[in-house]
Every structure is written in structure tokens, then in C-alpha cells.
CSV table of C-alpha atoms and ligand atoms in Angstrom, one decimal:
chain,number,residue,atom,x,y,z
A,12,UNK,CA,-11.5,-26.1,10.6
A,13,UNK,CA,-8.1,-27.3,11.6
A,14,UNK,CA,-5.1,-25.5,12.8
A,15,UNK,CA,-2.1,-26.7,14.8
A,16,UNK,CA,-2.0,-25.5,18.4
A,17,UNK,CA,1.7,-24.9,17.8
A,18,UNK,CA,0.8,-22.1,15.3
A,19,UNK,CA,-1.0,-20.2,18.0
A,20,UNK,CA,2.3,-20.2,20.0
A,21,UNK,CA,4.0,-18.8,16.9
A,22,UNK,CA,1.8,-15.8,17.1
A,23,UNK,CA,3.7,-12.7,18.1
A,24,UNK,CA,1.9,-10.4,20.5
A,25,UNK,CA,4.5,-7.7,20.0
A,26,UNK,CA,4.6,-5.0,17.4
A,27,UNK,CA,6.7,-6.1,14.4
A,28,UNK,CA,8.1,-2.5,14.2
A,29,UNK,CA,8.7,-1.3,17.8
A,30,UNK,CA,8.2,-4.5,19.8
A,31,UNK,CA,5.5,-2.9,22.0
A,32,UNK,CA,3.0,-5.5,23.3
A,33,UNK,CA,-0.1,-5.5,21.0
A,34,UNK,CA,-3.2,-4.8,23.1
A,35,UNK,CA,-5.7,-3.2,20.7
A,36,UNK,CA,-7.7,-5.5,18.4
A,37,UNK,CA,-8.8,-3.9,15.1
A,38,UNK,CA,-10.7,-6.9,13.8
A,39,UNK,CA,-10.8,-10.7,14.3
A,40,UNK,CA,-11.8,-12.4,11.0
A,41,UNK,CA,-11.8,-15.9,12.5
A,42,UNK,CA,-9.8,-18.8,11.0
A,43,UNK,CA,-9.4,-18.8,7.2
A,44,UNK,CA,-7.3,-20.5,4.6
A,45,UNK,CA,-4.5,-18.6,2.8
A,46,UNK,CA,-6.2,-16.2,0.4
A,47,UNK,CA,-4.1,-17.2,-2.6
A,48,UNK,CA,-4.0,-20.9,-1.8
A,49,UNK,CA,-6.1,-22.0,-4.8
A,50,UNK,CA,-6.8,-25.7,-4.9
A,51,UNK,CA,-6.3,-28.3,-7.7
A,52,UNK,CA,-9.4,-30.6,-8.2
A,53,UNK,CA,-7.3,-33.6,-7.1
A,54,UNK,CA,-6.7,-32.0,-3.7
A,55,UNK,CA,-10.3,-31.0,-2.8
A,56,UNK,CA,-10.6,-33.9,-0.4
A,57,UNK,CA,-7.3,-33.3,1.3
A,58,UNK,CA,-6.9,-31.5,4.6
A,59,UNK,CA,-6.9,-27.7,4.1
A,60,UNK,CA,-5.1,-25.6,6.7
A,61,UNK,CA,-7.0,-22.7,8.3
A,62,UNK,CA,-5.3,-20.1,10.4
A,63,UNK,CA,-6.3,-17.3,12.7
A,64,UNK,CA,-6.7,-14.0,10.9
A,65,UNK,CA,-6.5,-11.1,13.4
A,66,UNK,CA,-5.4,-7.5,13.0
A,67,UNK,CA,-4.0,-5.3,15.9
A,68,UNK,CA,-2.9,-1.7,16.1
A,69,UNK,CA,0.2,-0.8,18.1
A,70,UNK,CA,-0.5,2.0,20.5
A,71,UNK,CA,3.1,3.3,20.3
A,72,UNK,CA,3.8,3.4,16.6
A,73,UNK,CA,0.2,3.0,15.2
A,74,UNK,CA,1.3,0.2,12.8
A,75,UNK,CA,-1.7,-1.9,12.0
A,76,UNK,CA,-0.6,-5.5,11.6
A,77,UNK,CA,-1.4,-9.2,11.8
A,78,UNK,CA,-0.6,-10.7,15.3
A,79,UNK,CA,2.2,-12.8,13.9
A,80,UNK,CA,3.5,-14.5,10.9
A,81,UNK,CA,1.2,-17.4,10.4
A,82,UNK,CA,2.8,-18.2,7.1
A,83,UNK,CA,6.4,-17.5,5.9
A,84,UNK,CA,6.7,-15.6,2.6
A,85,UNK,CA,8.5,-18.7,1.3
A,86,UNK,CA,5.3,-20.7,1.8
A,87,UNK,CA,3.2,-18.0,0.2
A,88,UNK,CA,5.3,-16.5,-2.5
A,89,UNK,CA,7.7,-19.2,-3.8
A,90,UNK,CA,5.0,-20.2,-6.4
A,91,UNK,CA,2.5,-17.4,-6.7
A,92,UNK,CA,-0.7,-17.1,-8.7
A,93,UNK,CA,-1.0,-13.3,-8.8
A,94,UNK,CA,0.3,-12.0,-12.1
A,95,UNK,CA,0.2,-8.2,-12.3
A,96,UNK,CA,-0.5,-8.0,-16.1
A,97,UNK,CA,-4.2,-9.0,-16.0
A,98,UNK,CA,-5.7,-5.7,-15.5
A,99,UNK,CA,-5.7,-2.8,-18.0
A,100,UNK,CA,-6.4,-0.3,-15.2
A,101,UNK,CA,-3.3,-1.5,-13.3
A,102,UNK,CA,-1.2,-1.7,-16.5
A,103,UNK,CA,-2.2,1.9,-17.5
A,104,UNK,CA,-1.5,3.1,-13.9
A,105,UNK,CA,2.0,1.6,-13.8
A,106,UNK,CA,2.8,2.8,-17.3
A,107,UNK,CA,2.0,6.3,-16.1
A,108,UNK,CA,4.2,5.7,-13.0
A,109,UNK,CA,7.1,4.6,-15.1
A,110,UNK,CA,6.8,7.6,-17.5
A,111,UNK,CA,6.6,10.0,-14.5
A,112,UNK,CA,9.7,8.5,-12.9
A,113,UNK,CA,11.7,8.5,-16.1
A,114,UNK,CA,10.9,12.2,-16.7
A,115,UNK,CA,11.0,13.4,-13.1
A,116,UNK,CA,14.3,11.8,-12.3
A,117,UNK,CA,15.8,12.1,-15.8
A,118,UNK,CA,16.5,8.4,-16.1
A,119,UNK,CA,18.8,7.5,-18.9
A,120,UNK,CA,21.4,4.9,-19.9
A,121,UNK,CA,23.4,5.7,-16.8
A,122,UNK,CA,20.5,5.2,-14.4
A,123,UNK,CA,20.4,2.0,-12.5
A,124,UNK,CA,16.8,0.9,-11.8
A,125,UNK,CA,16.0,-2.0,-9.5
A,126,UNK,CA,12.5,-3.2,-8.7
A,127,UNK,CA,11.7,-5.4,-5.7
A,128,UNK,CA,8.9,-7.9,-6.3
A,129,UNK,CA,9.0,-7.1,-10.0
A,130,UNK,CA,6.4,-9.8,-10.8
A,131,UNK,CA,6.1,-10.5,-14.6
A,132,UNK,CA,8.0,-7.4,-15.6
A,133,UNK,CA,4.8,-5.3,-16.0
A,134,UNK,CA,6.6,-2.1,-14.8
A,135,UNK,CA,10.2,-2.7,-15.7
A,136,UNK,CA,9.3,-3.2,-19.3
A,137,UNK,CA,8.8,0.5,-19.7
A,138,UNK,CA,12.4,1.1,-18.5
A,139,UNK,CA,13.6,-1.6,-20.9
A,140,UNK,CA,11.9,0.2,-23.8
A,141,UNK,CA,14.1,3.2,-23.0
A,142,UNK,CA,17.3,1.1,-22.7
A,143,UNK,CA,17.6,2.1,-19.0
A,144,UNK,CA,19.7,-0.5,-17.1
A,145,UNK,CA,17.3,-2.5,-14.9
A,146,UNK,CA,17.1,-5.5,-12.6
A,147,UNK,CA,14.0,-7.2,-11.3
A,148,UNK,CA,14.0,-9.2,-8.0
A,149,UNK,CA,11.1,-11.6,-7.9
A,150,UNK,CA,10.6,-14.4,-5.3
A,151,UNK,CA,8.0,-16.5,-7.2
A,152,UNK,CA,9.9,-18.8,-9.6
A,153,UNK,CA,6.9,-19.3,-11.9
A,154,UNK,CA,6.6,-15.5,-12.3
A,155,UNK,CA,10.3,-14.7,-12.5
A,156,UNK,CA,10.5,-17.2,-15.4
A,157,UNK,CA,7.8,-15.3,-17.4
A,158,UNK,CA,9.6,-11.9,-16.8
A,159,UNK,CA,12.9,-13.4,-18.0
A,160,UNK,CA,11.1,-14.7,-21.1
A,161,UNK,CA,9.9,-11.1,-21.7
A,162,UNK,CA,13.6,-10.0,-21.6
A,163,UNK,CA,13.4,-8.5,-18.2
A,164,UNK,CA,16.6,-9.3,-16.2
A,165,UNK,CA,15.2,-10.9,-13.1
A,166,UNK,CA,16.8,-12.7,-10.1
A,167,UNK,CA,14.5,-15.2,-8.5
A,168,UNK,CA,15.0,-14.4,-4.8
A,169,UNK,CA,13.3,-12.9,-1.8
A,170,UNK,CA,14.6,-9.4,-1.1
A,171,UNK,CA,16.1,-8.7,2.3
A,172,UNK,CA,19.5,-7.9,3.8
A,173,UNK,CA,21.1,-11.1,2.5
A,174,UNK,CA,20.0,-10.6,-1.1
A,175,UNK,CA,21.0,-6.9,-0.8
A,176,UNK,CA,24.5,-8.0,0.3
A,177,UNK,CA,24.8,-10.3,-2.7
A,178,UNK,CA,23.6,-7.6,-5.0
A,179,UNK,CA,26.1,-5.1,-3.6
A,180,UNK,CA,28.9,-7.6,-3.9
A,181,UNK,CA,28.0,-8.1,-7.5
A,182,UNK,CA,28.2,-4.4,-8.1
A,183,UNK,CA,24.4,-3.6,-8.1
A,184,UNK,CA,23.0,-0.6,-6.5
A,185,UNK,CA,20.1,1.7,-7.4
A,186,UNK,CA,19.6,5.2,-8.5
A,187,UNK,CA,15.9,4.3,-8.6
A,188,UNK,CA,14.6,1.6,-6.3
A,189,UNK,CA,11.0,0.5,-6.8
A,190,UNK,CA,8.9,-1.3,-4.2
A,191,UNK,CA,5.3,-1.3,-5.5
A,192,UNK,CA,2.7,-3.3,-3.5
A,193,UNK,CA,5.4,-5.2,-1.7
A,194,UNK,CA,5.8,-3.6,1.8
A,195,UNK,CA,2.5,-5.0,3.2
A,196,UNK,CA,3.9,-8.5,2.3
A,197,UNK,CA,7.1,-8.1,4.4
A,198,UNK,CA,7.0,-9.8,7.8
A,199,UNK,CA,10.4,-8.5,8.9
A,200,UNK,CA,10.4,-4.8,8.1
A,201,UNK,CA,13.7,-4.2,9.8
A,202,UNK,CA,15.6,-6.7,7.7
A,203,UNK,CA,13.8,-5.4,4.5
A,204,UNK,CA,14.7,-1.8,5.2
A,205,UNK,CA,18.3,-2.7,6.0
A,206,UNK,CA,18.4,-4.3,2.6
A,207,UNK,CA,17.0,-1.2,1.0
A,208,UNK,CA,19.5,1.0,2.8
A,209,UNK,CA,22.3,-1.3,1.5
A,210,UNK,CA,21.5,-1.0,-2.2
A,211,UNK,CA,20.0,2.5,-2.5
A,212,UNK,CA,22.7,4.9,-3.7
A,213,UNK,CA,23.5,8.0,-1.5
A,214,UNK,CA,21.6,10.2,-4.0
A,215,UNK,CA,19.2,7.5,-5.0
A,216,UNK,CA,15.3,7.6,-4.8
A,217,UNK,CA,13.2,4.9,-3.3
A,218,UNK,CA,9.6,4.8,-4.6
A,219,UNK,CA,7.3,2.9,-2.3
A,220,UNK,CA,3.6,2.3,-3.1
A,221,UNK,CA,1.1,0.2,-1.3
A,222,UNK,CA,-2.6,-0.5,-1.3
A,223,UNK,CA,-4.7,-0.7,1.9
A,224,UNK,CA,-3.6,2.8,2.7
A,225,UNK,CA,-5.0,3.6,6.2
A,226,UNK,CA,-7.3,6.5,5.5
A,227,UNK,CA,-9.5,4.7,2.8
A,228,UNK,CA,-8.9,1.4,4.5
A,229,UNK,CA,-10.6,2.7,7.7
A,230,UNK,CA,-13.1,5.0,6.0
A,231,UNK,CA,-14.4,2.3,3.6
A,232,UNK,CA,-13.9,-0.6,6.1
A,233,UNK,CA,-11.8,-2.5,3.5
A,234,UNK,CA,-11.8,-5.7,5.6
A,235,UNK,CA,-11.5,-8.0,2.6
A,236,UNK,CA,-7.9,-6.8,1.9
A,237,UNK,CA,-6.9,-8.4,5.2
A,238,UNK,CA,-5.3,-11.7,4.6
A,239,UNK,CA,-2.2,-13.7,5.8
A,240,UNK,CA,0.1,-12.3,3.1
A,241,UNK,CA,-0.6,-8.8,4.2
A,242,UNK,CA,1.4,-8.6,7.4
A,243,UNK,CA,1.1,-4.8,7.8
A,244,UNK,CA,-1.3,-2.0,6.8
A,245,UNK,CA,0.3,1.4,6.6
A,246,UNK,CA,-0.4,5.0,7.3
A,247,UNK,CA,2.1,7.9,6.8
A,248,UNK,CA,2.3,8.1,10.6
A,249,UNK,CA,3.5,4.5,10.9
A,250,UNK,CA,5.7,4.3,7.8
A,251,UNK,CA,7.5,7.5,8.7
A,252,UNK,CA,8.6,5.9,11.9
A,253,UNK,CA,9.8,2.8,10.1
A,254,UNK,CA,11.8,4.8,7.5
A,255,UNK,CA,13.3,7.2,10.0
A,256,UNK,CA,14.8,4.3,11.9
A,257,UNK,CA,17.0,3.8,8.8
A,258,UNK,CA,17.7,7.5,8.1
A,259,UNK,CA,15.3,7.4,5.2
A,260,UNK,CA,13.1,10.5,4.6
A,261,UNK,CA,9.9,10.9,2.6
A,262,UNK,CA,10.1,14.0,0.4
A,263,UNK,CA,6.9,13.6,-1.5
A,264,UNK,CA,3.6,11.7,-1.2
A,265,UNK,CA,0.7,11.0,-3.5
A,266,UNK,CA,-2.7,9.6,-2.5
A,267,UNK,CA,-4.0,7.2,-5.2
A,268,UNK,CA,-7.5,5.7,-5.8
A,269,UNK,CA,-6.0,2.5,-7.4
A,270,UNK,CA,-6.7,-0.8,-5.6
A,271,UNK,CA,-9.3,0.9,-3.4
A,272,UNK,CA,-6.9,3.5,-2.0
A,273,UNK,CA,-3.1,3.4,-2.2
A,274,UNK,CA,-0.3,5.7,-1.1
A,275,UNK,CA,2.9,6.4,-3.1
A,276,UNK,CA,6.0,7.7,-1.3
A,277,UNK,CA,9.1,9.2,-2.7
A,278,UNK,CA,11.9,8.5,-0.3
A,279,UNK,CA,15.6,9.6,-0.1
A,280,UNK,CA,18.5,9.1,2.3
A,281,UNK,CA,18.1,11.7,5.1
A,282,UNK,CA,21.5,13.2,4.2
A,283,UNK,CA,20.7,13.5,0.5
A,284,UNK,CA,20.0,17.2,0.0
A,285,UNK,CA,19.1,17.0,-3.7
A,286,UNK,CA,15.4,16.8,-3.0
A,287,UNK,CA,13.3,19.4,-1.1
A,288,UNK,CA,10.6,18.0,1.3
A,289,UNK,CA,7.4,18.8,-0.6
A,290,UNK,CA,4.3,20.4,1.1
A,291,UNK,CA,2.4,17.3,0.2
A,292,UNK,CA,4.0,15.4,3.1
A,293,UNK,CA,2.9,17.9,5.8
A,294,UNK,CA,-0.5,18.2,4.2
A,295,UNK,CA,-1.0,14.4,4.5
A,296,UNK,CA,0.2,14.4,8.1
A,297,UNK,CA,-2.4,17.0,8.9
A,298,UNK,CA,-5.1,15.0,7.0
A,299,UNK,CA,-4.2,11.9,8.9
A,300,UNK,CA,-4.4,13.7,12.2
A,301,UNK,CA,-7.8,15.1,11.3
A,302,UNK,CA,-8.9,11.6,10.4
A,303,UNK,CA,-7.9,10.5,13.9
A,304,UNK,CA,-5.1,8.2,12.9
A,305,UNK,CA,-3.2,8.9,16.2
A,306,UNK,CA,-6.3,7.9,18.2
A,307,UNK,CA,-6.6,4.2,19.1
A,308,UNK,CA,-10.4,4.2,19.1
A,309,UNK,CA,-10.4,5.2,15.4
A,310,UNK,CA,-9.0,1.7,14.8
A,311,UNK,CA,-10.8,-0.4,17.4
A,312,UNK,CA,-14.3,0.7,16.1
A,313,UNK,CA,-13.5,-1.0,12.7
A,314,UNK,CA,-14.6,-4.3,14.0
A,315,UNK,CA,-18.3,-3.3,14.6
A,316,UNK,CA,-18.5,-1.9,11.0
A,317,UNK,CA,-17.2,-5.2,9.7
A,318,UNK,CA,-19.9,-7.1,11.5
A,319,UNK,CA,-22.5,-4.8,10.1
A,320,UNK,CA,-21.2,-5.3,6.5
A,321,UNK,CA,-21.1,-9.0,7.0
A,322,UNK,CA,-24.8,-9.1,7.8
A,323,UNK,CA,-25.6,-7.1,4.7
A,324,UNK,CA,-23.4,-9.4,2.5
A,325,UNK,CA,-25.1,-12.5,4.0
A,326,UNK,CA,-28.5,-10.9,3.5
A,327,UNK,CA,-27.8,-10.3,-0.2
A,328,UNK,CA,-26.7,-13.9,-0.9
A,329,UNK,CA,-29.4,-15.6,1.2
A,330,UNK,CA,-32.2,-13.4,-0.3
A,331,UNK,CA,-30.9,-14.2,-3.8
A,332,UNK,CA,-31.0,-17.9,-3.0
A,333,UNK,CA,-34.4,-17.7,-1.4
A,334,UNK,CA,-35.7,-15.8,-4.6
A,335,UNK,CA,-34.2,-18.6,-6.8
A,336,UNK,CA,-31.7,-16.2,-8.4
A,337,UNK,CA,-28.6,-17.6,-10.1
A,338,UNK,CA,-25.5,-15.9,-8.6
A,339,UNK,CA,-21.9,-16.1,-9.9
A,340,UNK,CA,-18.8,-14.1,-9.0
A,341,UNK,CA,-16.4,-12.3,-11.3
A,342,UNK,CA,-12.7,-12.3,-10.4
A,343,UNK,CA,-10.9,-14.6,-8.1
A,344,UNK,CA,-8.8,-12.0,-6.2
A,345,UNK,CA,-7.3,-12.8,-2.8
A,346,UNK,CA,-9.6,-10.2,-1.2
A,347,UNK,CA,-12.6,-12.2,-2.5
A,348,UNK,CA,-11.5,-15.2,-0.5
A,349,UNK,CA,-11.3,-13.3,2.7
A,350,UNK,CA,-14.8,-11.9,2.1
A,351,UNK,CA,-16.4,-15.3,1.2
A,352,UNK,CA,-14.7,-17.3,4.0
A,353,UNK,CA,-15.3,-14.7,6.7
A,354,UNK,CA,-19.0,-14.4,5.7
A,355,UNK,CA,-19.4,-18.1,5.2
A,356,UNK,CA,-20.6,-17.7,1.6
A,357,UNK,CA,-19.8,-20.9,-0.3
A,358,UNK,CA,-20.9,-23.0,-3.3
A,359,UNK,CA,-24.4,-23.4,-1.9
A,360,UNK,CA,-24.9,-19.8,-2.7
A,361,UNK,CA,-22.5,-19.2,-5.6
A,362,UNK,CA,-22.5,-21.4,-8.8
A,363,UNK,CA,-19.0,-20.6,-9.9
A,364,UNK,CA,-16.4,-17.9,-10.1
A,365,UNK,CA,-14.8,-16.6,-13.3
A,366,UNK,CA,-11.3,-15.1,-13.8
A,367,UNK,CA,-9.3,-14.1,-16.9
A,368,UNK,CA,-6.1,-15.5,-15.5
A,369,UNK,CA,-5.4,-18.9,-17.1
A,370,UNK,CA,-3.3,-19.7,-14.0
A,371,UNK,CA,-6.4,-19.6,-11.9
A,372,UNK,CA,-9.0,-21.2,-14.3
A,373,UNK,CA,-9.8,-24.8,-13.4
A,374,UNK,CA,-8.7,-24.3,-9.8
A,375,UNK,CA,-10.9,-23.9,-6.8
A,376,UNK,CA,-11.2,-21.1,-4.2
A,377,UNK,CA,-9.5,-21.8,-0.9
A,378,UNK,CA,-12.0,-22.7,1.9
A,379,UNK,CA,-15.2,-22.4,-0.2
A,380,UNK,CA,-14.0,-24.8,-3.0
A,381,UNK,CA,-16.0,-22.8,-5.6
A,382,UNK,CA,-14.6,-23.6,-9.1
A,383,UNK,CA,-12.9,-20.9,-11.2
A,384,UNK,CA,-14.0,-20.9,-14.8
A,385,UNK,CA,-13.3,-18.8,-17.9
A,386,UNK,CA,-15.6,-15.7,-18.2
A,387,UNK,CA,-17.1,-17.0,-21.4
A,388,UNK,CA,-19.3,-19.4,-19.4
A,389,UNK,CA,-21.4,-16.4,-18.2
A,390,UNK,CA,-22.8,-15.9,-21.7
A,391,UNK,CA,-23.9,-19.6,-21.6
A,392,UNK,CA,-25.5,-19.8,-18.1
A,393,UNK,CA,-26.9,-16.2,-18.1
A,394,UNK,CA,-26.8,-15.6,-14.3
A,395,UNK,CA,-29.1,-13.1,-12.7
A,396,UNK,CA,-26.4,-11.6,-10.6
A,397,UNK,CA,-22.6,-11.2,-11.3
A,398,UNK,CA,-20.9,-10.3,-8.0
A,399,UNK,CA,-17.7,-8.5,-8.8
A,400,UNK,CA,-15.2,-9.7,-6.2
A,401,UNK,CA,-12.4,-7.6,-7.8
A,402,UNK,CA,-14.3,-4.4,-7.0
A,403,UNK,CA,-11.1,-2.4,-7.4
A,404,UNK,CA,-11.4,-3.0,-11.2
A,405,UNK,CA,-15.2,-2.7,-11.3
A,406,UNK,CA,-15.4,-0.2,-14.2
A,407,UNK,CA,-13.1,-2.3,-16.4
A,408,UNK,CA,-15.0,-5.5,-15.6
A,409,UNK,CA,-18.5,-4.0,-16.1
A,410,UNK,CA,-17.4,-2.5,-19.4
A,411,UNK,CA,-16.1,-5.8,-20.8
A,412,UNK,CA,-19.0,-7.8,-19.4
A,413,UNK,CA,-21.7,-5.3,-20.3
A,414,UNK,CA,-23.5,-8.0,-22.3
A,415,UNK,CA,-25.1,-9.5,-19.2
A,416,UNK,CA,-27.7,-6.8,-19.6
A,417,UNK,CA,-29.0,-8.6,-22.7
A,418,UNK,CA,-30.8,-11.0,-20.3
A,419,UNK,CA,-31.3,-8.3,-17.6
A,420,UNK,CA,-28.4,-9.6,-15.6
A,421,UNK,CA,-27.1,-7.3,-12.8
A,422,UNK,CA,-23.7,-6.5,-11.5
A,423,UNK,CA,-23.3,-6.4,-7.7
A,424,UNK,CA,-20.4,-5.2,-5.6
A,425,UNK,CA,-19.9,-5.9,-1.9
A,426,UNK,CA,-17.4,-3.0,-1.3
A,427,UNK,CA,-17.6,-0.2,-0.1
A,428,UNK,CA,-21.2,-1.3,0.4
A,429,UNK,CA,-23.5,-4.0,-0.9
A,430,UNK,CA,-24.9,-2.4,-4.1
A,431,UNK,CA,-26.7,-3.8,-7.1
A,432,UNK,CA,-25.4,-1.8,-10.1
A,433,UNK,CA,-27.8,-0.2,-12.6
B,12,DWN,O1,-1.4,-6.9,-2.6
B,12,DWN,C1,-1.8,-7.5,-3.5
B,12,DWN,C2,-2.8,-6.9,-4.5
B,12,DWN,C3,-2.2,-5.6,-4.9
B,12,DWN,O2,-2.9,-7.7,-5.6
B,12,DWN,C4,-1.4,-9.0,-3.7
B,12,DWN,N1,-1.4,-9.5,-2.3
B,12,DWN,C5,-2.3,-9.8,-4.5
B,12,DWN,C6,-3.3,-9.1,-5.3
B,12,DWN,O3,-4.5,-9.0,-4.5
B,12,DWN,P1,-5.8,-9.5,-5.2
B,12,DWN,O4,-5.7,-10.9,-5.7
B,12,DWN,O5,-7.0,-9.1,-4.3
B,12,DWN,O6,-5.7,-8.5,-6.5
B,12,DWN,P2,-6.6,-8.1,-7.7
B,12,DWN,O7,-5.6,-7.4,-8.6
B,12,DWN,O8,-7.7,-7.3,-7.2
B,12,DWN,O9,-7.1,-9.4,-8.4
B,12,DWN,C7,-7.9,-9.2,-9.5
B,12,DWN,C8,-8.3,-10.6,-10.0
B,12,DWN,O10,-9.3,-10.4,-10.9
B,12,DWN,C9,-7.2,-11.3,-10.7
B,12,DWN,O11,-7.2,-12.7,-10.5
B,12,DWN,C10,-7.5,-11.0,-12.2
B,12,DWN,C11,-9.0,-10.9,-12.2
B,12,DWN,N2,-9.5,-10.1,-13.3
B,12,DWN,C12,-10.4,-10.6,-14.2
B,12,DWN,O12,-10.7,-11.8,-14.1
B,12,DWN,N3,-10.8,-9.8,-15.2
B,12,DWN,C13,-9.1,-8.8,-13.3
B,12,DWN,C14,-9.6,-8.0,-14.3
B,12,DWN,C15,-9.2,-6.5,-14.3
B,12,DWN,C16,-10.5,-8.5,-15.3
B,12,DWN,O13,-11.0,-7.8,-16.2
């Protein structure tokens, strides 16, 4: 496994929010490839960069974070293989979100809606249907192109202060500013929040949502959602500190089960008196306190649990191999690559992976070099075990792949524990 010594010097050992020296390790997942760096067949014999993957918690602001920016967003997101529109559960969830926003904030043809990291237009399309003025900001050129084809006005740029300035100069600002599953991907939170402050109208509402929310993240030991494009892992405790630095205030919160446990925040300018602070905010503060989120040991004992889970994952795959069982995986999510690479599970133990995304089929997983195929092959090869790597969509996947039971095939998940499904 190869990484340049210089990269280690790039590692920050200071908190990306408050600059406090990082002293408390949450978990060290070794050195791994970028989790979305899928490989073309022609590149399988080329050098493949591996990087340290370590998470720390700051003892001042309790932000859980990678110890540095191994990769720049430009390297990760300029051409990206994650398209949001490949999961019904996710599409249903975000349709409900759009409908709630339109109703709750009385969006109409005078409402300006801007979404940061708008992907393929999966969310903004619901505003378009209501003729609500919108703008998507999407850094991945291949994905922005698809959104534009769907008639979603999209600018292909990274969001930050510079882009916000350009938007402001072009007369754009937001009554509703959406940032769904983007904040964990932002290495420079200060620059990002300055940009948000720049384009959010005085009476505007920012709706932030992110997976890897700290309560379920710790309670279910969600280590596979740690990868180089997830620079930060938030709690209400840590995110309130970030937002207050920019006179932004949370007036409502919602805990969500999607993606293994997410948090949605409704945020306003502190001097905007149009929205009362809801009881939900204080209730979540109390819940986080009861879960020990302001106690460092709550974070540092994560690592031991990860080691225990790793043993159970390895046990499953090695026992199946020993018993001559045919094992394949369903879904080629980024999280699956963290799990496989950290546990050392590769193509000796897994015959192939399937994924419905045509953008991933034919490629190979980073690090393990397991090929990604179309799900139809499962009916042909009749595997004994189908390990669902995209466990956050387990129900949807098991429903559509129910036919594996015709040959007594079994589904298996590795999260929140190794479990062979009935
Ligand atoms: O933060 C992020 C989360 C929200 O989404 C991004 N960094 C990238 C991405 O992470 P991920 O790749 O772990 O996400 P998913 O959404 O869990 O990936 C699901 C994968 O499974 C996709 O490649 C699509 C595939 N899939 C499938 O093959 N059949 C999904 C469903 C629902 C299916 O039925």
C-alpha cells in the first residue's frame, strides 16, 4: 500500500472548526483508497493511492473529523459516481421533504430556492413542478449535465465564498437554501458558511441535513460511513458552535432514520425574528447530553467496538469460504468500500458485487478490485449469500431481490451487526 510521505505532512492535527490541537483518536481505519474511486478494467494494474483514514474528536468543540484533507474536493467531486436518483427510499424521502418545505414556508413563484450540491436534480425537480424559481449548484460536471438535461437550472461549481460572491453579483440570493448531505463533505467549514451567509436572505431559511448524525453513528458504531470525502461527522453540539460563529441559529431539528441516522436542521439568521425556536432544539440538546456527547470517552471507546465488529465480519466471510458457500455483495456504496478495505475482505471471498447504477457497472471496487455487475447475474449464479453493502436501503433491496429465496439464498447485513436475514 503506497502513500506519499508528503501527504502525512499535509495532515492537519488541528480542529478544522476551532483550531484546537486534536489529541483524541476516535478510530484509525488504516490506509485505504478513496471510497468512490472506482476503477476501470484497463487501470487495474496501475498504482492505486491509499491514504491514512483516521478520525479524531476535538475536546473543545466536540467536532468529530478526519485529521486532515487527504483529498481535495476537486479530486473527489469533479467527476462523481454517486447519483442520488437510484434509491426509491431516498427519492420518496426527498419528495416528502420538498412538499414539507413548500407547504411550511409557503413557497411560490416569488420564492427563490437554491440547493447546494443539487446532484441530478432529484430534489429541485419538485420545486420545478410548482414553477418555483430555483437554482442548483453541483460541482460534478457529469452530474450537473444530467440535471440540466432534466431542465433543472444548474451551475457546475463548488460552493463556497467565491461562488456565493458570484451568485450575489448576478442577483441570486435564497429565501430557501438547501444543503442536503453536503456539509460532511466540506473541508473548509468557515469558507462554506461565509458563502451561505452571503446568499441567504435576511428572512431566509437554510435547511441542512446530513447522515452520520452522531447519536446513531456512535450507538450503532457506523464505522463504514467513515471515508475520505466525509471530512466531518456532526452532532447538534458541534454544529451549533459552527453556525453561531456566523450568527446563524437553529430554530427546529428533526432526527431521521434515513441513511442509518440523519439530522435535519432548520436554520435562520440570528436577527430574523420570523421563526420561534422550537422545543425540539432543546429536547435534542438534552438527549445528546444524556448520550454523553460532551464526554470525550464516549467517542474514544468507539475504536474497540470497531475492532470487535471487524472480527465478526471476518468470521462471517471466512466461515462462508470454509463451508464452500458462494458469496456476492449487493450495492457498491462508498461505505461498502470502507468496510471491505478495513476488514481485508477481497475477491478471494466475494465473487462479485452488483449495483443498479449503470455508471458503476463494469467498474471495479477501489482496493479490493471486485467487479461490479448488473443485479440480473444473481439469478444466473444463484449465490448462497447476498451481503447487502447498502444496508441503509436493506428493505428496498430485499423486496426487489426476494427471488433469491427460490434457491434458498440468504441476505446478510454487516451493520449494525452481522446478521443473516430470515
Ligand atoms: O454522503 C454520501 C451518502 C449520503 O451517499 C455520499 N458521500 C455518497 C453516498 O454514500 P454511499 O455511496 O454509501 O451511498 P448509498 O446511497 O448508500 O449507495 C447506495 C448504492 O447502492 C448506490 O450505488 C446505488 C446502489 N443501489 C442498488 O444497487 N440497488 C441502491 C438501491 C436502493 C438499489 O435498490
